[in-house]
Coordinates of C-alpha atoms and ligand atoms in Angstrom, one line a residue:
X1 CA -246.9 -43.3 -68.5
X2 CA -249.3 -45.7 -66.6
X3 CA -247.4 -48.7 -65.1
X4 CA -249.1 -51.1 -67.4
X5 CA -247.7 -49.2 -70.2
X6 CA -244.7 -48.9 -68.3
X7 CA -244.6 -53.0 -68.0
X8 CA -245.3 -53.3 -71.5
X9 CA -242.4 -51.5 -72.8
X10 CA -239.9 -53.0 -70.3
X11 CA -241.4 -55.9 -71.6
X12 CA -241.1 -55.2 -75.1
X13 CA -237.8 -53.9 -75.1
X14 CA -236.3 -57.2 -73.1
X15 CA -238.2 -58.9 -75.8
X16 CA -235.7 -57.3 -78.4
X17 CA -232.3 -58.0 -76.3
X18 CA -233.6 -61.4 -75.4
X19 CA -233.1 -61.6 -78.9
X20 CA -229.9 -60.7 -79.3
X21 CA -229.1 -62.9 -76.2
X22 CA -230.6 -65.8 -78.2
X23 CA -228.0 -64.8 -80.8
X24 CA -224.6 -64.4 -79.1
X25 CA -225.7 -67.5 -77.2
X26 CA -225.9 -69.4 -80.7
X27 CA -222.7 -68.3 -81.9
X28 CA -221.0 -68.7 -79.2
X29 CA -222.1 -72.2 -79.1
X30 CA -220.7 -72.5 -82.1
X31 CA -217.6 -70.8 -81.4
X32 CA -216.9 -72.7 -78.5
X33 CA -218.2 -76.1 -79.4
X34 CA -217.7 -76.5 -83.3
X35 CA -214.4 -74.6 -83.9
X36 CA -216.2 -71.8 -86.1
X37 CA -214.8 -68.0 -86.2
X38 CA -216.4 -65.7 -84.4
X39 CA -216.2 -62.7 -87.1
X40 CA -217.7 -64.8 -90.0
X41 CA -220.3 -67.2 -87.9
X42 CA -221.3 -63.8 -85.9
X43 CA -222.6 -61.9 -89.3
X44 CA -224.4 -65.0 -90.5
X45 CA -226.2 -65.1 -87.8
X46 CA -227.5 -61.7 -87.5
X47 CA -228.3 -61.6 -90.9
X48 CA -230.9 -64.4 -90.2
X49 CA -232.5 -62.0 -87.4
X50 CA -234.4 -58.8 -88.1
X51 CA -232.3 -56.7 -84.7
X52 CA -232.0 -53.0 -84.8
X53 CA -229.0 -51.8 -84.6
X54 CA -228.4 -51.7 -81.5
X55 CA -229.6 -55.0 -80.7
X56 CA -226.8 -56.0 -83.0
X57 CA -224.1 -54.2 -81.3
X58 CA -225.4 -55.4 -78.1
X59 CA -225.1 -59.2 -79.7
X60 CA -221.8 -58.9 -81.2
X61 CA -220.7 -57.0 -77.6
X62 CA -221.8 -60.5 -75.8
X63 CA -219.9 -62.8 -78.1
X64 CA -217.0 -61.0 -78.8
X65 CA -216.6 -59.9 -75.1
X66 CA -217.5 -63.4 -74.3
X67 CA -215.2 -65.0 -76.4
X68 CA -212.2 -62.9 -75.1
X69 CA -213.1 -62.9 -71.5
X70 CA -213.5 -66.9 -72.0
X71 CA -210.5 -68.0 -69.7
X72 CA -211.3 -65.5 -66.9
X73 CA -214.8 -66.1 -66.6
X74 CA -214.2 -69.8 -66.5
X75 CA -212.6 -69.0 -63.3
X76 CA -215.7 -67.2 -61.8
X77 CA -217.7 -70.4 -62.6
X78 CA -216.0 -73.2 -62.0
X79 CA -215.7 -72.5 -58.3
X80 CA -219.5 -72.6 -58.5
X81 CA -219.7 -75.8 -60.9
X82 CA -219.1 -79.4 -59.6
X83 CA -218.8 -81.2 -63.0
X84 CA -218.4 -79.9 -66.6
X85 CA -221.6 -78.5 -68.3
X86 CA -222.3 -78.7 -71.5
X87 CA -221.7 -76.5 -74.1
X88 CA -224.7 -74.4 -74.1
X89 CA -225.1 -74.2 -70.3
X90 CA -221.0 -73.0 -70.3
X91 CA -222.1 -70.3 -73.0
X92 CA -224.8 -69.4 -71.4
X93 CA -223.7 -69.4 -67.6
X94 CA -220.4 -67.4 -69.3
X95 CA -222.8 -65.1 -71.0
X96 CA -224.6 -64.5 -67.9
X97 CA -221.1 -63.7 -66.1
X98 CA -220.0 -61.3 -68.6
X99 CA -223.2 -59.5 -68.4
X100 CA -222.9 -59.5 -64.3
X101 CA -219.1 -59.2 -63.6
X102 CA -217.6 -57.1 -67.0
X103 CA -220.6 -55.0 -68.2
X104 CA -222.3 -54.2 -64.7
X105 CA -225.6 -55.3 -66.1
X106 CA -227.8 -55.3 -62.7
X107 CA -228.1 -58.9 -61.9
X108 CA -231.7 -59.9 -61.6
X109 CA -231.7 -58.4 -64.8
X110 CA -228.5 -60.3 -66.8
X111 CA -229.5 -63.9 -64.8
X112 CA -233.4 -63.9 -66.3
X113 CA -233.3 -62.4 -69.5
X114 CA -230.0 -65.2 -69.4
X115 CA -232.4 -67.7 -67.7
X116 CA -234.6 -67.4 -71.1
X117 CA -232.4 -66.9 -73.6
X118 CA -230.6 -70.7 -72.4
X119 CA -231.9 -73.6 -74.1
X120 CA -235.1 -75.2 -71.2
X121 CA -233.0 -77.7 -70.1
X122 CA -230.0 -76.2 -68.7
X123 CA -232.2 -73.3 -67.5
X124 CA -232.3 -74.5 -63.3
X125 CA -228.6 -74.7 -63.4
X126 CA -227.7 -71.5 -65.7
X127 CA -230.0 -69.9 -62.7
X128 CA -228.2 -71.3 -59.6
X129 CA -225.1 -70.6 -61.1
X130 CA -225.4 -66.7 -62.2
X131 CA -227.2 -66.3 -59.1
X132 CA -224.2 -67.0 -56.9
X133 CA -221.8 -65.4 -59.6
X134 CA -224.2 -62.2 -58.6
X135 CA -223.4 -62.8 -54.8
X136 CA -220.1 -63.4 -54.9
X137 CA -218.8 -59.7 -56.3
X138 CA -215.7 -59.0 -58.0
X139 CA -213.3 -61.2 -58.2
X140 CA -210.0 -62.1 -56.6
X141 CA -208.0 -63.1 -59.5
X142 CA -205.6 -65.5 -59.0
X143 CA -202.5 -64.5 -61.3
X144 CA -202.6 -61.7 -63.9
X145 CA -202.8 -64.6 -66.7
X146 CA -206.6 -65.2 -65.8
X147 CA -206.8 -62.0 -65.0
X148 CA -206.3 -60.6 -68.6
X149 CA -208.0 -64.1 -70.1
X150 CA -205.0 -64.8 -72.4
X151 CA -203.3 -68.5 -73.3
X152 CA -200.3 -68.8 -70.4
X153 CA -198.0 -69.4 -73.7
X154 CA -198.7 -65.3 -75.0
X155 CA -198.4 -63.9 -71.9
X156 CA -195.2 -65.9 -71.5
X157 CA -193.9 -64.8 -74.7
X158 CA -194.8 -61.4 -74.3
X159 CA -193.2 -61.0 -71.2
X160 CA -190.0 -62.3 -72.2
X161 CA -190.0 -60.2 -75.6
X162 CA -191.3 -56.9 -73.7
X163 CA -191.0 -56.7 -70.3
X164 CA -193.6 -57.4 -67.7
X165 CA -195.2 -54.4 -67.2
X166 CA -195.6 -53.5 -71.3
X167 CA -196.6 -56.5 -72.1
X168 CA -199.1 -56.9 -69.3
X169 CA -200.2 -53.0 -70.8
X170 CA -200.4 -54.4 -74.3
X171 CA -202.6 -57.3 -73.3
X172 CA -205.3 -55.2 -71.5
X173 CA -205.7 -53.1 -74.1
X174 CA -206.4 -55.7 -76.7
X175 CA -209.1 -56.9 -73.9
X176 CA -211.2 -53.7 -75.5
X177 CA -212.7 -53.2 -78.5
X178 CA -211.5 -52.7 -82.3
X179 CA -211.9 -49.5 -84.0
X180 CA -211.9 -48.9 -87.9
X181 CA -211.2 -46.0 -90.1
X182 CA -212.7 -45.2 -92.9
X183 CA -210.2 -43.7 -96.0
X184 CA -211.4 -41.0 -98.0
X185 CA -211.5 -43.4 -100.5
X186 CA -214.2 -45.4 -98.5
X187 CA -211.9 -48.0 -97.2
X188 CA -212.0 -49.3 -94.1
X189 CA -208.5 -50.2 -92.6
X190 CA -207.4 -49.9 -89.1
X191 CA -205.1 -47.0 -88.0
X192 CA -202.1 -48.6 -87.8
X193 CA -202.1 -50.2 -91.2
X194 CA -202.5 -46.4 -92.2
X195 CA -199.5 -45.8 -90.2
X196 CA -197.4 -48.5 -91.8
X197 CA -198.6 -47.1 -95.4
X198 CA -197.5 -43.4 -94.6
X199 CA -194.2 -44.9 -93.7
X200 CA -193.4 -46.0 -97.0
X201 CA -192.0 -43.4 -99.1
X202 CA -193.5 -43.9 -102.2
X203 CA -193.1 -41.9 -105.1
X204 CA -195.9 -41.5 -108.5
X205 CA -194.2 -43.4 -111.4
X206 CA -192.7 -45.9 -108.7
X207 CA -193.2 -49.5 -109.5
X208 CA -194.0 -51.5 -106.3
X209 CA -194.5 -55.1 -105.7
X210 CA -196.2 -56.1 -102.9
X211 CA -195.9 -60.0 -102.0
X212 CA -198.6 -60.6 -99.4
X213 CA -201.0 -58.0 -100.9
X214 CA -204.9 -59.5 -99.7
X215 CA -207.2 -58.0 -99.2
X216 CA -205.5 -55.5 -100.9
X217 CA -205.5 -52.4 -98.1
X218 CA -202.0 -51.4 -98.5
X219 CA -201.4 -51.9 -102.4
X220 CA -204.5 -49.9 -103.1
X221 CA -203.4 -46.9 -101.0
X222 CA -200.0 -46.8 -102.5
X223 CA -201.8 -46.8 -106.0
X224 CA -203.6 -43.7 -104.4
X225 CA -200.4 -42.2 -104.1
X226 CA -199.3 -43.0 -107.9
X227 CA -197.5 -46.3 -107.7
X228 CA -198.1 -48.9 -110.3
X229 CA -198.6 -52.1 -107.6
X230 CA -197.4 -55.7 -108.6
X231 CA -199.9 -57.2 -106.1
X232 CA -198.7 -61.0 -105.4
X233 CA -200.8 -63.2 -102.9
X234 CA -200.5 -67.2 -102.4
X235 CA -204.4 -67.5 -101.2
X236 CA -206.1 -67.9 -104.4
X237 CA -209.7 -66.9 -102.6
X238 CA -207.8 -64.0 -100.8
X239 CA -206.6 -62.6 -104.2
X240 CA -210.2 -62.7 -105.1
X241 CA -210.5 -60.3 -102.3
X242 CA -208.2 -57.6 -103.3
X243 CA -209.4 -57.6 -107.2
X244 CA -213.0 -56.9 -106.1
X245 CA -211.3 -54.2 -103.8
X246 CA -209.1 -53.1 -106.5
X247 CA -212.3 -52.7 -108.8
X248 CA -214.7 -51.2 -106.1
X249 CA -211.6 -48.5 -105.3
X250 CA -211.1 -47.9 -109.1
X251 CA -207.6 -49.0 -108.5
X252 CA -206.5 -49.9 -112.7
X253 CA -202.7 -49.4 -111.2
X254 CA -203.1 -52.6 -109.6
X255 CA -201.9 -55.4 -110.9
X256 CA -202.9 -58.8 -109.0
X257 CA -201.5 -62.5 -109.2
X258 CA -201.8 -65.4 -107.1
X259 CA -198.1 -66.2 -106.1
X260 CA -195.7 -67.1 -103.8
X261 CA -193.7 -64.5 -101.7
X262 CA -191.1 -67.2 -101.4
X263 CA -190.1 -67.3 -105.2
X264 CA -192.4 -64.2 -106.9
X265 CA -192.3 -65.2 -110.2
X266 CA -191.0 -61.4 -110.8
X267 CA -187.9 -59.9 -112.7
X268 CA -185.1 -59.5 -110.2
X269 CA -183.3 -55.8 -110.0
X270 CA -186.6 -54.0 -111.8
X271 CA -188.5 -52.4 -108.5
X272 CA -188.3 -49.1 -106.9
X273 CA -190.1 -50.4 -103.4
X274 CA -190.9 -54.0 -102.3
X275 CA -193.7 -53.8 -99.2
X276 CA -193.3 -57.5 -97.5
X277 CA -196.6 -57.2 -95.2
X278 CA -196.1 -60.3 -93.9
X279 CA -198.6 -63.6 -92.9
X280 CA -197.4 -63.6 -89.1
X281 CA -198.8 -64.7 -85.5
X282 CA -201.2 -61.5 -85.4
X283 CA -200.2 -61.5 -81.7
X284 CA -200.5 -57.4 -81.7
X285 CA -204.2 -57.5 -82.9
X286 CA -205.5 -59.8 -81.1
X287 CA -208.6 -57.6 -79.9
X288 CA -209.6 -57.7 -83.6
X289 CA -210.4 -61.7 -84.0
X290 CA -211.7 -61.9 -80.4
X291 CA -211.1 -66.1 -80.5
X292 CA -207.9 -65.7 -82.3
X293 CA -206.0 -65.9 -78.7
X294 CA -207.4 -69.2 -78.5
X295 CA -206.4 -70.6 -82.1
X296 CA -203.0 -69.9 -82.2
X297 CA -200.5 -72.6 -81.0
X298 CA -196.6 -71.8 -80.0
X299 CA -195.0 -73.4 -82.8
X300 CA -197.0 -71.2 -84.9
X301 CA -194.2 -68.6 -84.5
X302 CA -191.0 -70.3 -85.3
X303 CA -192.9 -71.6 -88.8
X304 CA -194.4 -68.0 -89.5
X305 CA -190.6 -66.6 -88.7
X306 CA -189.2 -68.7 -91.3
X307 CA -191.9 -67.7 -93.5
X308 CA -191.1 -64.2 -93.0
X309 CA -187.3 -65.0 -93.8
X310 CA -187.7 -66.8 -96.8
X311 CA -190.2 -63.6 -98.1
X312 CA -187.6 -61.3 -96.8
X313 CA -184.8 -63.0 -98.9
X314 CA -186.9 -62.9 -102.1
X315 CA -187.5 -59.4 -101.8
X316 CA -184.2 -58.3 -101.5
X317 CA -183.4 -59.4 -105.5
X318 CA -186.4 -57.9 -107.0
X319 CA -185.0 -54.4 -105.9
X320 CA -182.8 -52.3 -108.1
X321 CA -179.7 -50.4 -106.1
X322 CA -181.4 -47.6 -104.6
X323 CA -184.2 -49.0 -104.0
X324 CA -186.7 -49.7 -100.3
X325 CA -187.4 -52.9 -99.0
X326 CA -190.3 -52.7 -96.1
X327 CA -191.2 -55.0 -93.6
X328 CA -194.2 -55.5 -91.7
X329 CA -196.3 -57.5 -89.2
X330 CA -199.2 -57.0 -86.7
X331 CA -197.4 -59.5 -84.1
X332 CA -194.7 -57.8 -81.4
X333 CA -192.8 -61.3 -80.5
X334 CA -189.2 -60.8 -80.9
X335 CA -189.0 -64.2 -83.2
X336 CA -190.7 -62.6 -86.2
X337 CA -189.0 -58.9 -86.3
X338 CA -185.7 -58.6 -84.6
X339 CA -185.1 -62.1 -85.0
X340 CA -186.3 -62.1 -88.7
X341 CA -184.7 -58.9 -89.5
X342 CA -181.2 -59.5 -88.1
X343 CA -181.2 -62.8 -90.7
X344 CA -182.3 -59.9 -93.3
X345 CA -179.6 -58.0 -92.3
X346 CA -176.8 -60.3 -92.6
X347 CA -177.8 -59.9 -96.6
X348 CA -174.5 -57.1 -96.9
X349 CA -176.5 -54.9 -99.2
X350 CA -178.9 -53.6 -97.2
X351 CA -178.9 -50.7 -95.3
X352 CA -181.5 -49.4 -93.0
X353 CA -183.2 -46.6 -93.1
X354 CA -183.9 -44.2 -90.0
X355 CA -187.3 -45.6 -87.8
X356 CA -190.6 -43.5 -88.1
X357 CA -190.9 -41.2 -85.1
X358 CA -193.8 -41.1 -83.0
X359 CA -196.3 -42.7 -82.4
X360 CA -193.7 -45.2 -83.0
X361 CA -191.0 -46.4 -81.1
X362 CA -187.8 -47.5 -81.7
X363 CA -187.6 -51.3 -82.2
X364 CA -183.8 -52.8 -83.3
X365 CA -183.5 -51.0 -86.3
X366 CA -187.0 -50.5 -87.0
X367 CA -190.2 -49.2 -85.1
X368 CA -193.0 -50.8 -83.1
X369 CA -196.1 -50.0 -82.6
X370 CA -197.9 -50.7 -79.2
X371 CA -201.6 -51.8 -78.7
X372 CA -204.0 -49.2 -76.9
X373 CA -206.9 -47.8 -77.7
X374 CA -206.3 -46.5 -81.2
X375 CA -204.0 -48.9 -82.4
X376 CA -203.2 -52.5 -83.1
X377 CA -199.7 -53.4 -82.5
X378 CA -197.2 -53.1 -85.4
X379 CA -194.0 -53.4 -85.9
X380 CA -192.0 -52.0 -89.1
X381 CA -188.5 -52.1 -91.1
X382 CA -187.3 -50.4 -93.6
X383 CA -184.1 -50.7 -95.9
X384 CA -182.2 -49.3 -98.7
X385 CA -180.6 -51.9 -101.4
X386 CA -176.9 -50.7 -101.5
Ligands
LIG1 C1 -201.0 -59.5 -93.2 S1 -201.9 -60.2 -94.6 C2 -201.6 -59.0 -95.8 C3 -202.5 -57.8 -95.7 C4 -202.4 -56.8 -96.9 N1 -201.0 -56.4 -97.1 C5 -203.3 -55.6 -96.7 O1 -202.7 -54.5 -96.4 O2 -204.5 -55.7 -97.0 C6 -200.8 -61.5 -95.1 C7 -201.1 -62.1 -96.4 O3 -200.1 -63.0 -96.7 C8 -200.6 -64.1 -97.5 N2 -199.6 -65.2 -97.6 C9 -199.4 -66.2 -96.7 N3 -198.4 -67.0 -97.1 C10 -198.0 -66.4 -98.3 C11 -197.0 -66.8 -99.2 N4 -196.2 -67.9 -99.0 N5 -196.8 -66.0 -100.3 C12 -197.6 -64.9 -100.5 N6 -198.6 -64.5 -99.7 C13 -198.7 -65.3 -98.6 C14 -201.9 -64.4 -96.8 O4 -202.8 -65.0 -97.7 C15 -202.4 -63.0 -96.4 O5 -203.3 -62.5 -97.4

């Protein structure tokens, strides 16, 4: 290949990721800057674009790495920064150090393609910034908190409710990517949700009710299994989710309604199984919702914990004797499973049934389920009524 045909696809395919740049730098603007979600302002975006597919993966690497990494690589810049900059220079000159420090992107590279993808403006400073970012090398990290880019209050909590070492573990590993499995049904759920529904001992003929059911991942796959599914939710949109689920999986056995898991409008003593999948902090998948780290606020625990209670209380009297209450959440703080399950326990007529075994671990009476690279974190209960 002659060098000018060499130029002219080096130039062409920067073309393409300057593109995607252009993108993640968008979203993250508006991430950042106007409060919106990262997984549903991300796909809007890139459905405005005509990217290949890599180009998209490259994109959605940029703002959901960014978006993660936010705390950590304000660090690296602000000891080059004298005053604030503005939202798109922070998302760009955070882009830029993402690229540089966390994807070893060669620098001259990551700063111009950066350069162009930042609005003209804030293009001088974006440069003089990355540039010493490039120069400076890995960083010394002050403390472990910046370190792992997390708000001081979860790594707080998870040390306490973990130990230091697991939960510094547990938060580095939902620094990395999310994976998804698809069902032989075609659904796509993540492994551990798959884990939670093989630990429910369903039987065909069983009548289930499920009291946090949307979008619907675990009622449909215990109406794969032959359970008639009493799916309840409180989000009216959300149970608009799991009936177009339902339909698209065939799923006739489920039965949705929009209704509270605090008072199911359900007849006590009728069920073989109640699943309680409970709305909770989500602080064991954080690496799925990359900005979710940042959204969440302390007291959301406490409230979600009596939340959780109030389901767990309900559930109790919709079961005939004999029959399995199960408990879950994708959060690993003490508050909302062996805090929420002792209060469940205190109801005399339950009695626990023996934890999963691996790759579960014992957790109080139940199991948990730690973050790494296959798996969000989980933790799950399970009872007998007596
Ligand atoms: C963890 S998600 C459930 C996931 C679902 N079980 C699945 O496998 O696809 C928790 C659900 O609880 C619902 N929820 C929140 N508060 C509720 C309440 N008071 N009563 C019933 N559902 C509630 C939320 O709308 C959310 O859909």
């Amino acid at each position: 290949m002659t060098r000018s045909a060499r130029a002219e696809e080096a130039s062409s395919a920067e073309r393409v990721i300057g593109d995607a740049r252009r993108v993640a730098l968008e979203v993250l603007v508006r991430v950042d800057a106007e409060g919106a979600y990262a997984n549903v302002a991300l796909p809007a975006a890139l459905a405005r674009t005509d990217l290949d597919q890599r180009d998209r993966a490259f994109a959605t690497e940029l703002v959901y790495g960014v978006t993660r990494r936010r705390r950590a690589l304000d660090w690296i810049l602000d000891a080059f920064l004298v005053t604030a900059p503005p939202a798109p220079a922070r998302a760009a000159l955070r882009m830029g150090a993402y690229q540089i420090i966390e994807l070893g992107t060669p620098a001259y590279a990551a700063v111009s393609a950066t350069v162009s993808a930042a609005p003209r403006r804030h293009r001088a400073l974006v440069n003089a910034v990355l540039r010493r970012v490039a120069d400076s090398g890995v960083p010394d990290w002050p403390d472990d908190t910046t370190r792992l880019s997390y708000p001081d209050w979860i790594v707080d909590v998870l040390v306490a409710d973990l130990g230091r070492s697991t939960a510094l573990a547990v938060l580095e590993s939902m620094n990395g990517p999310a994976r998804a499995h698809q069902r032989p049904d075609g659904y796509v759920q993540d492994v551990s949700s798959q884990l939670v529904v093989d630990a429910i001992e369903v039987q065909p003929g069983d009548l289930v009710a499920d009291l946090c059911t949307a979008p619907g991942g675990k009622a449909t796959a215990l109406a794969a299994r032959g359970a008639t599914v009493v799916a309840c939710d409180s989000h009216r949109g959300r149970v608009g989710l799991l009936d177009a689920n339902r339909r698209t999986l065939g799923a006739a056995s489920v039965l949705a309604a929009v209704a509270d898991g605090r008072c199911p409008p359900l007849r006590p003593g009728r069920f073989d199984m109640v699943l309680v999948d409970a709305p909770c902090s989500g602080l064991g998948a954080l690496r799925r919702r990359p900005d979710a780290r940042w959204r969440i606020e302390p007291s959301a625990v406490p409230r979600l914990a009596e939340l959780q209670q109030a389901m767990l209380d309900a559930a109790v009297g919709l079961l005939h004797s004999g029959g399995q209450l199960v408990y879950s959440v994708c959060t690993l703080t003490a508050a909302e499973t062996l805090a929420v399950v002792a209060h469940a326990s205190r109801n005399g007529s339950l009695e626990p049934l023996p934890p999963p075994g691996e790759p579960w671990q014992p957790h109080g009476d139940g199991a948990l389920l730690l973050p790494d690279a296959d798996h969000d974190g989980m933790a799950l209960f399970r009872w007998r009524r007596t």
